[in-house]
Coordinates of C-alpha atoms in Angstrom, one line a residue:
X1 CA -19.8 -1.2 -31.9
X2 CA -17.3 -2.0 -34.6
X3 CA -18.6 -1.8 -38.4
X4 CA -17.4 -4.0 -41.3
X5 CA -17.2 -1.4 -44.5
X6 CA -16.9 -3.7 -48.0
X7 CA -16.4 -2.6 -51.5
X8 CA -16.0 -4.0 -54.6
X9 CA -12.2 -3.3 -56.3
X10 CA -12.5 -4.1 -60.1
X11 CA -12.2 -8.0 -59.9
X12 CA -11.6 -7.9 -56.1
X13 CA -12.7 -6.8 -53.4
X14 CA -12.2 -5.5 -49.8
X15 CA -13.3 -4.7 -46.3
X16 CA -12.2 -2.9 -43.2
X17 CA -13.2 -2.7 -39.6
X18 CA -14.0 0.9 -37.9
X19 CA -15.2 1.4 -34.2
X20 CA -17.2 3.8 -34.1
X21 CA -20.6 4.6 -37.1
X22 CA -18.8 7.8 -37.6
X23 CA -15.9 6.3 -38.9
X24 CA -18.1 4.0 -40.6
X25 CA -19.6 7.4 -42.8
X26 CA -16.0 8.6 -42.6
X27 CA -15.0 5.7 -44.8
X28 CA -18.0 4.9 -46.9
X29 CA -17.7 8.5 -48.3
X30 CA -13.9 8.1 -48.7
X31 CA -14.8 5.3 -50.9
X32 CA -17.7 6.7 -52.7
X33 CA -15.2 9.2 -53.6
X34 CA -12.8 7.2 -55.0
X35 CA -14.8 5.3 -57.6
X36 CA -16.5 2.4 -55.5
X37 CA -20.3 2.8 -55.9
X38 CA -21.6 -0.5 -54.1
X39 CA -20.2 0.0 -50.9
X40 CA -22.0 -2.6 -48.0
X41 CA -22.1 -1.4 -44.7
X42 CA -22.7 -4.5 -42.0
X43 CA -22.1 -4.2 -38.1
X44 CA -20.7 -7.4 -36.3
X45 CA -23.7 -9.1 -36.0
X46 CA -24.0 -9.1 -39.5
X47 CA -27.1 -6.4 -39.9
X48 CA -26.4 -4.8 -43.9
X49 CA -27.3 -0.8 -42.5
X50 CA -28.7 2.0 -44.8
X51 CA -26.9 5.3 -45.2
X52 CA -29.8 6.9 -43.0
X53 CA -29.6 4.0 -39.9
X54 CA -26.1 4.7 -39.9
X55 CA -26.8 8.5 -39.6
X56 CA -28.8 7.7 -36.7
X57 CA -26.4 5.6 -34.8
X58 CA -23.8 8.0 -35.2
X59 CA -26.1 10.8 -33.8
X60 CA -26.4 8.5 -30.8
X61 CA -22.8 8.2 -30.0
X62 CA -22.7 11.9 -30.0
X63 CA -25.6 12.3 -27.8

């Protein structure tokens, strides 16, 4: 299921779309590290996710 990953850029903002909840960690770390603190994770259906449900899904696809 493709996730919507959205940060807040000084006056901006922005989003991207991953596939997988991996790439959805992947990316919220990347962006963590780069100075974005409030970064929103939301799949498709528009469901905001913790850090910890995300863990779990991507546990799943592994599985």
């Amino acid at each position: 299921m493709p996730y919507n990953i959205h940060a807040q850029s000084g006056l901006g903002a922005f989003g991207v779309i991953v596939e997988t909840a991996r790439e959805a960690l992947a990316t919220a770390a990347q962006l963590a590290e780069e100075g974005h603190p409030d970064v929103l994770i939301k799949d498709l259906f528009g469901n905001t996710l913790t850090l910890g449900a995300l863990t779990a899904l991507a546990d799943a696809e592994d599985a």
